[in-house]
Coordinates of C-alpha atoms in Angstrom, one line a residue:
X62 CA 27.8 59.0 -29.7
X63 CA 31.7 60.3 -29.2
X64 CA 33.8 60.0 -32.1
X65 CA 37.0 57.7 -31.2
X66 CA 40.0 57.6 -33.8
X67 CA 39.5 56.3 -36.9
X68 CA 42.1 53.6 -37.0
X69 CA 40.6 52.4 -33.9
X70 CA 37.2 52.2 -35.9
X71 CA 38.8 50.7 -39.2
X72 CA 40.7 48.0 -36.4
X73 CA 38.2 46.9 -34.2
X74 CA 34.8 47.5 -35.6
X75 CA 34.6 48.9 -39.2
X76 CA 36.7 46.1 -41.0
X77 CA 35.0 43.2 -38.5
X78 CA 32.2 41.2 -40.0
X79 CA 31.1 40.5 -36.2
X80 CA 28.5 42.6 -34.7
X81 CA 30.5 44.3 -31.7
X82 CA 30.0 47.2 -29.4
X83 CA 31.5 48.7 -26.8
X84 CA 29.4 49.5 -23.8
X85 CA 30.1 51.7 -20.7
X86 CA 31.1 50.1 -17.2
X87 CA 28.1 51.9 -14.8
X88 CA 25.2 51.9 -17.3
X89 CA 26.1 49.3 -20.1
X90 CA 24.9 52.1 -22.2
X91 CA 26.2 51.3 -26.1
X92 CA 29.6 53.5 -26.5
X93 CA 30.7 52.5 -29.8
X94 CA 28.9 50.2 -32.4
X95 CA 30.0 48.5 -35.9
X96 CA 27.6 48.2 -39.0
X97 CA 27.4 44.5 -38.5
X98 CA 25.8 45.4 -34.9
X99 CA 23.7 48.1 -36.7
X100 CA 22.7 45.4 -39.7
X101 CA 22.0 42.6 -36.4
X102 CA 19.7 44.6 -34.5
X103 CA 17.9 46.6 -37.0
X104 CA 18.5 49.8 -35.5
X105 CA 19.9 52.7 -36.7
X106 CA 23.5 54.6 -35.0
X107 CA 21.0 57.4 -34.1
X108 CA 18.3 54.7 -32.9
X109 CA 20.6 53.3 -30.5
X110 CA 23.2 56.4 -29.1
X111 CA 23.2 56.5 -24.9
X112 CA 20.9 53.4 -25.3
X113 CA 21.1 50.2 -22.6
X114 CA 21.9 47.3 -24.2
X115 CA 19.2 45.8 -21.8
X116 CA 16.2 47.7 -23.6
X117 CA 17.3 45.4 -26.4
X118 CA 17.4 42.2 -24.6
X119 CA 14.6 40.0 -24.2
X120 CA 13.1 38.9 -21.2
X121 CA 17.0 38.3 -19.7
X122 CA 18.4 40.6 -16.9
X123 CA 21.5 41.8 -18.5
X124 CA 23.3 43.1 -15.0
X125 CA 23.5 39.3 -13.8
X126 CA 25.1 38.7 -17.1
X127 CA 28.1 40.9 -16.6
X128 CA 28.6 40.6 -12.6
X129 CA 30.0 36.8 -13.7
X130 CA 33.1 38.9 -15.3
X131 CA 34.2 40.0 -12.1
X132 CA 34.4 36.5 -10.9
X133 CA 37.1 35.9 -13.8
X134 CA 40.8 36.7 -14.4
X135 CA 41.3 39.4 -17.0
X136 CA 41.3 38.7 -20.6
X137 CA 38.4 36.0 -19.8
X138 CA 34.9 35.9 -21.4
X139 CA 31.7 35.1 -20.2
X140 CA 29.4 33.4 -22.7
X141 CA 25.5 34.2 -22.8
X142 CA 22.6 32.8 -25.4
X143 CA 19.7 35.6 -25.5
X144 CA 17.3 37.0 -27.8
X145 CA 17.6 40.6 -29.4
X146 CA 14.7 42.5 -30.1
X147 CA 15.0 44.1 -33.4
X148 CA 13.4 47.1 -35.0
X149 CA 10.7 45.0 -36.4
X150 CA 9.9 43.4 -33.2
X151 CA 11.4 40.3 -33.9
X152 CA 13.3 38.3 -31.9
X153 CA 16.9 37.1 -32.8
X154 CA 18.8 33.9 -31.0
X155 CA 22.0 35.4 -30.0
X156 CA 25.1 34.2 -28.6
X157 CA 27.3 37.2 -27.1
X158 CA 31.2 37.2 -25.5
X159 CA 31.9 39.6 -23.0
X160 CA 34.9 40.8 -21.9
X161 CA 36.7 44.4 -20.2
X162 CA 38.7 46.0 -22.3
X163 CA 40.5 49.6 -21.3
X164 CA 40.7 52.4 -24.1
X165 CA 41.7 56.1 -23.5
X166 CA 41.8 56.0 -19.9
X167 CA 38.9 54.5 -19.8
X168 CA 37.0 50.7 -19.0
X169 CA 34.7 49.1 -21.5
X170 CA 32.8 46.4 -21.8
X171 CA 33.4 44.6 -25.5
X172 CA 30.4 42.5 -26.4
X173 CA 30.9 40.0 -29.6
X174 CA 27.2 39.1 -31.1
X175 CA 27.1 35.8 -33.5
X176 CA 23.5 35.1 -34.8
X177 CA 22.6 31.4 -34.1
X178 CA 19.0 31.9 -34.7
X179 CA 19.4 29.2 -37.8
X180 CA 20.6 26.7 -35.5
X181 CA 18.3 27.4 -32.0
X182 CA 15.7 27.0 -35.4
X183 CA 17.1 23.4 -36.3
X184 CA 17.6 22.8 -32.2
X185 CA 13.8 23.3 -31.1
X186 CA 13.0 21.1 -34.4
X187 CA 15.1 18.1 -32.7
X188 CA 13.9 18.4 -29.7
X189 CA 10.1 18.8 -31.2
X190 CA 10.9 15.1 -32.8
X191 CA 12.5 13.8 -29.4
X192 CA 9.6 14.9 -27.3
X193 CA 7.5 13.1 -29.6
X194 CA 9.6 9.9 -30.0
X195 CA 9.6 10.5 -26.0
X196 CA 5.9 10.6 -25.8
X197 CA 5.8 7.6 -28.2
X198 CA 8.1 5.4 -25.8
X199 CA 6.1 6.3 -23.1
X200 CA 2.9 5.7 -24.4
X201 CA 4.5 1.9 -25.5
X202 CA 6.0 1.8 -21.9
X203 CA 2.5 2.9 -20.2
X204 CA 0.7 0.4 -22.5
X205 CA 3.1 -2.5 -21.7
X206 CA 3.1 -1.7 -17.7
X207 CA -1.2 -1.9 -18.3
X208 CA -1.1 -4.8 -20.0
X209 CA 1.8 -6.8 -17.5
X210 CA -0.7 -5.8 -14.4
X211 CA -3.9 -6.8 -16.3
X212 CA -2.3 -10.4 -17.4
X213 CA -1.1 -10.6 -13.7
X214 CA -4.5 -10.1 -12.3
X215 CA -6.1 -12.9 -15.0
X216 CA -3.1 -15.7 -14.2
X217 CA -3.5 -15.0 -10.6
X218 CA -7.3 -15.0 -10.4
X219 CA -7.6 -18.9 -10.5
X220 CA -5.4 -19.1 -7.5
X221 CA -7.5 -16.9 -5.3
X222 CA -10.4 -19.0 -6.8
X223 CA -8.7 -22.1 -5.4
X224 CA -8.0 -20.8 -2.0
X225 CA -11.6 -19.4 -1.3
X226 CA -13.0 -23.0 -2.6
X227 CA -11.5 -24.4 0.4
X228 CA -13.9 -21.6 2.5
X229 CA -16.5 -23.7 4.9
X230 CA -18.9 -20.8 5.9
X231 CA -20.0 -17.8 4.1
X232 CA -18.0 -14.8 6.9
X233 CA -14.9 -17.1 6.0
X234 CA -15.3 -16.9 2.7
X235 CA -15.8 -13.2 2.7
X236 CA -12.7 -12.7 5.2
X237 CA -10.3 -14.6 2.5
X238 CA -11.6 -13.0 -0.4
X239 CA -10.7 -9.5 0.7
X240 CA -7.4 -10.5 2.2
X241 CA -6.7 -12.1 -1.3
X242 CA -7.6 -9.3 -3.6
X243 CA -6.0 -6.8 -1.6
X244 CA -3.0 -8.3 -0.2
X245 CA 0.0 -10.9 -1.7
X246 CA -2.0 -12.1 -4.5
X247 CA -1.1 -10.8 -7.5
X248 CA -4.3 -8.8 -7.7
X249 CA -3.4 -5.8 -5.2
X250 CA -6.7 -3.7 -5.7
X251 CA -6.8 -0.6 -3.3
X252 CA -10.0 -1.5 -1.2
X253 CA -12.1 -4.3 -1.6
X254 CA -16.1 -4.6 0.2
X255 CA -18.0 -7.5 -0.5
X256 CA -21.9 -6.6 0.6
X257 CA -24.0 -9.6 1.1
X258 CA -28.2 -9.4 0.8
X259 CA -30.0 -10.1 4.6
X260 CA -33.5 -9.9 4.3
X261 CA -34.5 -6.3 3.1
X262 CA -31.2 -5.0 3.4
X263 CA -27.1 -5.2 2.0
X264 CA -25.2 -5.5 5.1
X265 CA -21.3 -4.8 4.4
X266 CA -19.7 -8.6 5.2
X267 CA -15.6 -7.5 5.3
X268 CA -14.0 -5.2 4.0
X269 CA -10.2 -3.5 4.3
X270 CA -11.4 -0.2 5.1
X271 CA -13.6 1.5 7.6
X272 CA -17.3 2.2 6.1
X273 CA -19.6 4.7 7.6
X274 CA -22.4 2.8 6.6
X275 CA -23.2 -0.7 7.2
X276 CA -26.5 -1.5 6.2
X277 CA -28.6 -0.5 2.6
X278 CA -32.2 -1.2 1.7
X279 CA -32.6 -3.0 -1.3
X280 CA -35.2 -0.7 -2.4
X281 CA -33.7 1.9 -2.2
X282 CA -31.6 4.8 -5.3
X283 CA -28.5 3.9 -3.5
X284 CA -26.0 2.9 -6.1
X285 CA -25.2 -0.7 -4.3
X286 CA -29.0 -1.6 -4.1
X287 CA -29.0 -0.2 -8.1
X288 CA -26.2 -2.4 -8.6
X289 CA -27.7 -5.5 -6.9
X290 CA -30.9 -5.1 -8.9
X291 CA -28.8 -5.3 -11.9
X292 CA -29.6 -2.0 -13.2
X293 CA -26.4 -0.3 -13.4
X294 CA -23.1 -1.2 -12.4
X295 CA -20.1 1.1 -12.1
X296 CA -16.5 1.8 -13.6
X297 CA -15.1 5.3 -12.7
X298 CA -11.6 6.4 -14.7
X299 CA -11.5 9.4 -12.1
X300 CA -12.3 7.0 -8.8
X301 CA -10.9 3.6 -10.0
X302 CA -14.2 2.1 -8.8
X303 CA -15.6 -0.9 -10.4
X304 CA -18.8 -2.0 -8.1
X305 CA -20.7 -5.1 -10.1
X306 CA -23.4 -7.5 -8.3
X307 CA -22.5 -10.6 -7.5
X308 CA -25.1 -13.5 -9.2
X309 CA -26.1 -17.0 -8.1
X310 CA -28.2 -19.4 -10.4
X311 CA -31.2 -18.2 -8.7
X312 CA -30.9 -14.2 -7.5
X313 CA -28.2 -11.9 -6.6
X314 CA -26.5 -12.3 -3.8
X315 CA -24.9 -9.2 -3.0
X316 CA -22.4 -6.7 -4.4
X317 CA -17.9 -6.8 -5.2
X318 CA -17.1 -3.0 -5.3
X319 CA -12.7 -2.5 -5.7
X320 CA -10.8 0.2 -6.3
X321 CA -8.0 -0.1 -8.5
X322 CA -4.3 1.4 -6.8
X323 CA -3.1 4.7 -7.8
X324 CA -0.9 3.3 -10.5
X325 CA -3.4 1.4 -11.9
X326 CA -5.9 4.4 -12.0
X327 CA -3.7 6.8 -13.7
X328 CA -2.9 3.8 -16.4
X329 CA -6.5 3.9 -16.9
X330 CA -7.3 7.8 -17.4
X331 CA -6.4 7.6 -21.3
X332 CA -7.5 4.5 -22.0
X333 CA -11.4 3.6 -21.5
X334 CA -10.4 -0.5 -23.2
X335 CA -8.1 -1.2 -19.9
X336 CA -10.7 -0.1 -17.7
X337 CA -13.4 -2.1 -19.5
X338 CA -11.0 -5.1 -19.6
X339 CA -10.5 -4.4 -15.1
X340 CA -14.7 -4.4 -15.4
X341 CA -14.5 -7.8 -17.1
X342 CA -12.1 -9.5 -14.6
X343 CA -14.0 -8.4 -11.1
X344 CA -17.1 -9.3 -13.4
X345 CA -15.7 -13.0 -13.8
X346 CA -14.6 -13.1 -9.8
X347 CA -18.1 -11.7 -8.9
X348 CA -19.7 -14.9 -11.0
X349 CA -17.2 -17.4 -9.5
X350 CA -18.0 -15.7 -5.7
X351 CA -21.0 -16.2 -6.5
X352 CA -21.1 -19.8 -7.2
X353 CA -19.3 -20.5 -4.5
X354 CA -21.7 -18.4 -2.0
X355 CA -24.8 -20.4 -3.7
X356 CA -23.3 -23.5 -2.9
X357 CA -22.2 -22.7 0.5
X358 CA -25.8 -21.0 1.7
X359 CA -27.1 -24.6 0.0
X360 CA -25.1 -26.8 2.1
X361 CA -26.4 -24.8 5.5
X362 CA -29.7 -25.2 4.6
X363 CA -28.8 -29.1 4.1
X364 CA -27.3 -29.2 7.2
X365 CA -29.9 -27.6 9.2
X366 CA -32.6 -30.1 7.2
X367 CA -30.2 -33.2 8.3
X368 CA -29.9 -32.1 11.8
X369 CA -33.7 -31.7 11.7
X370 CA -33.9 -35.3 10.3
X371 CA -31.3 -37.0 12.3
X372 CA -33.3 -35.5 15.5
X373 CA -36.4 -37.2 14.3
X374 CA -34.5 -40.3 13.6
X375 CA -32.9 -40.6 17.0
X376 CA -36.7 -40.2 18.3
X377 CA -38.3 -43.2 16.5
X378 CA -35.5 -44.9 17.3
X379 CA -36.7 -44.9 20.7
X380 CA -40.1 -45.4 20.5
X381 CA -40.1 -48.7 18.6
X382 CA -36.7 -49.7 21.2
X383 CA -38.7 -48.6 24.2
X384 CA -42.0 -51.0 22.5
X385 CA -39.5 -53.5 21.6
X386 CA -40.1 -53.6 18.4
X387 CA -38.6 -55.7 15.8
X388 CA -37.3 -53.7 12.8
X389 CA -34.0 -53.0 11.1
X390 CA -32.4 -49.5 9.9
X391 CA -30.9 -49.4 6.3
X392 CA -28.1 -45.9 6.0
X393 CA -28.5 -45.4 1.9
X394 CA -25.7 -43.5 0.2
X395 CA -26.9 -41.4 -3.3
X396 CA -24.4 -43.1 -5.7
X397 CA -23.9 -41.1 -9.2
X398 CA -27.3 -43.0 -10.2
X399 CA -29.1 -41.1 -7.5
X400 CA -31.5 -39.3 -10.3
X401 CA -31.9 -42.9 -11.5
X402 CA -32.7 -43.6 -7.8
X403 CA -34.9 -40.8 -7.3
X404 CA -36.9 -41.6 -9.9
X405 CA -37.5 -45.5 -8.6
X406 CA -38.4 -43.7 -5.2
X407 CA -41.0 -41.5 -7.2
X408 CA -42.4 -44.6 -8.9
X409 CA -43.1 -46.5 -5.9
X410 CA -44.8 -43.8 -4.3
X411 CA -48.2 -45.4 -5.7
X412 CA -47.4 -48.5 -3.2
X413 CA -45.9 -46.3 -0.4
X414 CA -47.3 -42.9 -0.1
X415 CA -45.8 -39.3 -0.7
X416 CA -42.4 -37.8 -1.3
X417 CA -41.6 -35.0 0.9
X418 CA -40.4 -31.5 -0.7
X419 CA -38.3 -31.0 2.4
X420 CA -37.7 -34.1 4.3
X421 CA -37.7 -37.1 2.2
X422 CA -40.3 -39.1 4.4
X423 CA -41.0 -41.7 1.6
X424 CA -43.2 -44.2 3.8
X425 CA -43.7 -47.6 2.6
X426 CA -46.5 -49.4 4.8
X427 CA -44.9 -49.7 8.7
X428 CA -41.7 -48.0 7.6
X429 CA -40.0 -44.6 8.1
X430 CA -37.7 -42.7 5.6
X431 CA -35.0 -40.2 7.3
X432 CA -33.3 -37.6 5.2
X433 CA -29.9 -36.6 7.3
X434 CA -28.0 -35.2 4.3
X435 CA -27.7 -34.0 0.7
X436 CA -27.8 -37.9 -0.8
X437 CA -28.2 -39.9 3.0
X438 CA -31.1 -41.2 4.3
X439 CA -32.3 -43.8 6.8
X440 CA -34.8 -46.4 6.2
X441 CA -36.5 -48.2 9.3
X442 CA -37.9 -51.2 8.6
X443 CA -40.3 -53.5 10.3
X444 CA -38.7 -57.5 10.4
X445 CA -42.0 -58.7 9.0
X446 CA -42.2 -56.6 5.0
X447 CA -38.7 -58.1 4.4
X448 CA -39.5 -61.9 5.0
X449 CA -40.1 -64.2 1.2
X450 CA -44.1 -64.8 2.5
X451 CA -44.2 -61.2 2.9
X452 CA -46.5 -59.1 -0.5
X453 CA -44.6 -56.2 0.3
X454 CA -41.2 -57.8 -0.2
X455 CA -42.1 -58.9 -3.7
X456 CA -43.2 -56.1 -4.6
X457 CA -39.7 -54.6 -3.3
X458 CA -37.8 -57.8 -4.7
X459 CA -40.3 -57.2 -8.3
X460 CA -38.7 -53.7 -8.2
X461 CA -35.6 -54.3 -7.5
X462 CA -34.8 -57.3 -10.2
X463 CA -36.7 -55.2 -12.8
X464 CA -34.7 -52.1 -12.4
X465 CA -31.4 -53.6 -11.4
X466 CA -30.7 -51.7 -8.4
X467 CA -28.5 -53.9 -6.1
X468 CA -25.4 -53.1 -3.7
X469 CA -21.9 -52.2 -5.6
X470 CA -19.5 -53.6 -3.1
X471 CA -16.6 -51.2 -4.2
X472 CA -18.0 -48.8 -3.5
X473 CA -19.5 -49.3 0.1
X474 CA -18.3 -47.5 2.7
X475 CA -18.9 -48.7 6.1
X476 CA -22.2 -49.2 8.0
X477 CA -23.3 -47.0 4.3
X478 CA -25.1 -49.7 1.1
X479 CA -24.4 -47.6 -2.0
X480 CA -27.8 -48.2 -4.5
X481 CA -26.3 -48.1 -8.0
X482 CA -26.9 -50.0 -11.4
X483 CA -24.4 -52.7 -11.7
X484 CA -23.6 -55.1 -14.1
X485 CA -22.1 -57.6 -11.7
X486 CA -24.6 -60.6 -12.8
X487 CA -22.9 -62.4 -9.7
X488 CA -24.8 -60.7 -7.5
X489 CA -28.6 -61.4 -7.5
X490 CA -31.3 -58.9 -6.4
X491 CA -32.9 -61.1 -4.1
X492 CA -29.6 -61.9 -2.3
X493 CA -29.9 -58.4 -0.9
X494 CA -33.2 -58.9 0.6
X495 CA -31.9 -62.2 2.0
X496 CA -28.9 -60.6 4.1
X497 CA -31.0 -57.8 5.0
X498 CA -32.9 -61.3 6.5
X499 CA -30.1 -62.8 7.9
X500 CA -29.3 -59.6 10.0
X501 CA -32.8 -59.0 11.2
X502 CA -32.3 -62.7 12.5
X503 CA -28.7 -62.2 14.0
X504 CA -30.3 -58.6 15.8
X505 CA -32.8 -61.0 17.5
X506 CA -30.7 -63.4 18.9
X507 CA -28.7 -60.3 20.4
X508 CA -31.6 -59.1 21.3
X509 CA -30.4 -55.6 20.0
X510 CA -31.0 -52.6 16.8
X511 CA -28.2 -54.1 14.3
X512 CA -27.2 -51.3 11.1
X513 CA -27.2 -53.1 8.2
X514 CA -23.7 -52.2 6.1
X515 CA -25.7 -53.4 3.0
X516 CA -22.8 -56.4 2.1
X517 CA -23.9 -59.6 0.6
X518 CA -23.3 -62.4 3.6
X519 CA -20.5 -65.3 2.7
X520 CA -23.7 -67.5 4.2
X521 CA -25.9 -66.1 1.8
X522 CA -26.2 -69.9 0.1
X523 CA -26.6 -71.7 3.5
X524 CA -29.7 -69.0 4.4
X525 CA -31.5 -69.4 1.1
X526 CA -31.6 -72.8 1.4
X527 CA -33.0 -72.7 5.2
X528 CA -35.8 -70.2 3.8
X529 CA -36.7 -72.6 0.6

């Protein structure tokens, strides 16, 4: 290392208690050093003579460093926080000023080292405790954005239950369904499918995506046929899927596979309670779909047995018009009695033969039972069992005073007698029987079928006394 005067030494470097050096313009090689540079770095005068000052720089490319000073005016620093490697191996947090300086002739650079190792130390601890406050707040933030879409799915849920009440067919129903779970409602899953059981197979009703397969055999490994079985069902934190079966009182009825949005799925990944609390809700629609699917398949079957009935209806009609037959047709209404009702039908079968399982045909002697709808039926009636001489109208008046069944007028809707209990002790059993008469009467002078609307006649008085 040259020697350079002594006062320049005692000046500059010796009396300084800052680490300084100076170091040479092409090859930032150390020049001149003070102890406190020697007690910084560890190193010895001899351990550092013609040594870079980059070979004891860590992991920092000290040329960049210095090209910035030729940017500046003269007499300007250029500040830099590195680590120094020291004899040990150790790393030091430095902070270093450079700046040119001329001596002898000659250009220097003069580098100023202050140690703020204590205070990088008491940095990186704050900034430990505010990445973990950080990851607290978000963690609280994550957990309140889960819970805000969850609760948002469960308040919106009875509204899409409302709105696919008001379905009339079962492709409606699944149509409405997928456009409300996907779209506008609150629940925004991803994709929704909705597989519905036909015969031996799942057959894919609607859904908001293209499927490559349509059709699955029931007994079959495939995951929707293990799902419809009821021996698994699925909830995937990498997929977002939830697939569940969708139950009727009777059997399942097919299968609700979602997939939760992106957002939703990555809410998910740390928390397996959200994504069995997303399993419970498409659980709870898959019941209430399938509720409203049961009652929907049981109203087309209805329909299909009314139609059936109604056609047979419109047939006897004919015959016994065509044979000019006298006979009158009673439309009975179910009321909320109707098990009550049921139950007086099944009791007179001793007198009037058997109940049907699938067409109510209950047949009292020379008359003809029609079932055209869930509580509707037609009775046709031959003129001669409803006249007072007649056993087979006391046996129906017997009935009908025992058990109380008469008409409930406010409740009668038109060309429609409503049976029901009533405790309207104005209006006596046999009063029925006796404007059923007076009608039969009225049809013949017309010489046409009259449809009894089951009302008590104002006359009723005037025709009791011309039967007595």
């Amino acid at each position: 290392m040259k020697k350079v005067p002594a006062a320049l030494l005692n000046k500059i470097f010796t009396l300084s208690p800052i680490a300084m050096c100076l170091l040479t313009i092409e090859k930032k090689q150390i020049a001149f050093a003070n102890q406190a540079f020697f007690e910084l770095v560890g190193y010895s005068q001899e351990d550092v003579e013609n040594t870079s000052l980059q070979d004891l720089i860590y992991k920092k490319d000290f040329r960049k460093i210095v090209k910035r000073i030729d940017c500046l005016p003269d007499d300007n620093y250029v500040y830099e926080e590195l680590r120094i490697l020291s004899k040990g191996k150790s790393c030091k947090d430095i902070e270093i000023a450079i700046r040119k300086i001329a001596h002898s002739k000659k250009h220097y650079f003069l580098c100023t080292f202050h140690d703020i190792s204590c205070f990088k130390e008491s940095d990186r601890n704050l900034q430990s405790k505010i990445q973990e406050e950080q990851e607290k707040t978000l963690k609280t933030v994550k957990g309140i954005i889960r819970n805000r879409l969850l609760l948002e799915k469960i308040h919106v849920a009875p509204v899409l239950l409302r709105e696919i009440c008001k379905c009339k067919d079962v492709d409606t129903l699944a149509q409405k369904t997928v456009k409300l779970m996907c779209h506008g409602s609150g629940l925004q899953y991803a994709s929704v499918n909705i597989l519905l059981a036909e015969g031996e197979f799942l057959q894919v009703k609607h859904s908001n995506t293209s499927q490559p397969l349509q059709k699955f055999h029931l007994q079959k490994q495939h995951k929707f046929a293990q799902v419809f079985r009821g021996e698994t069902k699925i909830s995937s934190e990498e997929t977002g899927e939830i697939t569940v079966a969708i139950p009727s009182p009777v059997d399942s009825l097919g299968v609700l596979q979602i997939f939760l949005s992106e957002k939703e799925r990555s809410l998910i990944e740390t928390n397996s309670n959200l994504l069995q609390s997303h399993l419970d809700l498409v659980e709870c629609l898959a019941q209430f779909i399938g509720l409203i699917l049961h009652n929907l398949q049981r109203s087309s079957q209805i329909s299909l047995q009314s139609h059936h009935g109604i056609v047979l209806l419109q047939k006897e009609l004919a015959t016994k018009i065509s044979a000019e037959e006298d006979f009158c047709i009673m439309q009975i209404h179910w009321s909320s009695f109707d098990e009550d009702l049921l139950n007086y039908l099944q009791d007179m079968e001793e007198l009037h033969g058997e109940l049907s399982k699938n067409i109510l045909s209950f047949k009292p002697t020379g008359s003809i039972l029609f079932n055209v709808g869930q509580k509707d039926f037609f009775l046709i009636v031959p003129s001669k069992l409803i006249r007072s001489e007649s056993a087979e109208a006391e046996n129906i008046y017997r009935k009908l005073t025992q058990e109380s069944y008469v008409v409930n007028e406010n409740t009668i809707q038109p060309k429609i007698a409503v049976a029901a209990r009533t405790i309207d002790e104005e209006v006596e059993p046999r009063d029925i029987l006796i404007s059923l008469l007076h009608c039969i009467d009225e049809s013949k002078k017309k010489s046409s079928v009259f449809i009894w609307d089951g009302k008590v006649k104002p006359v009723r008085q005037r025709v009791k006394r011309k039967l007595q």
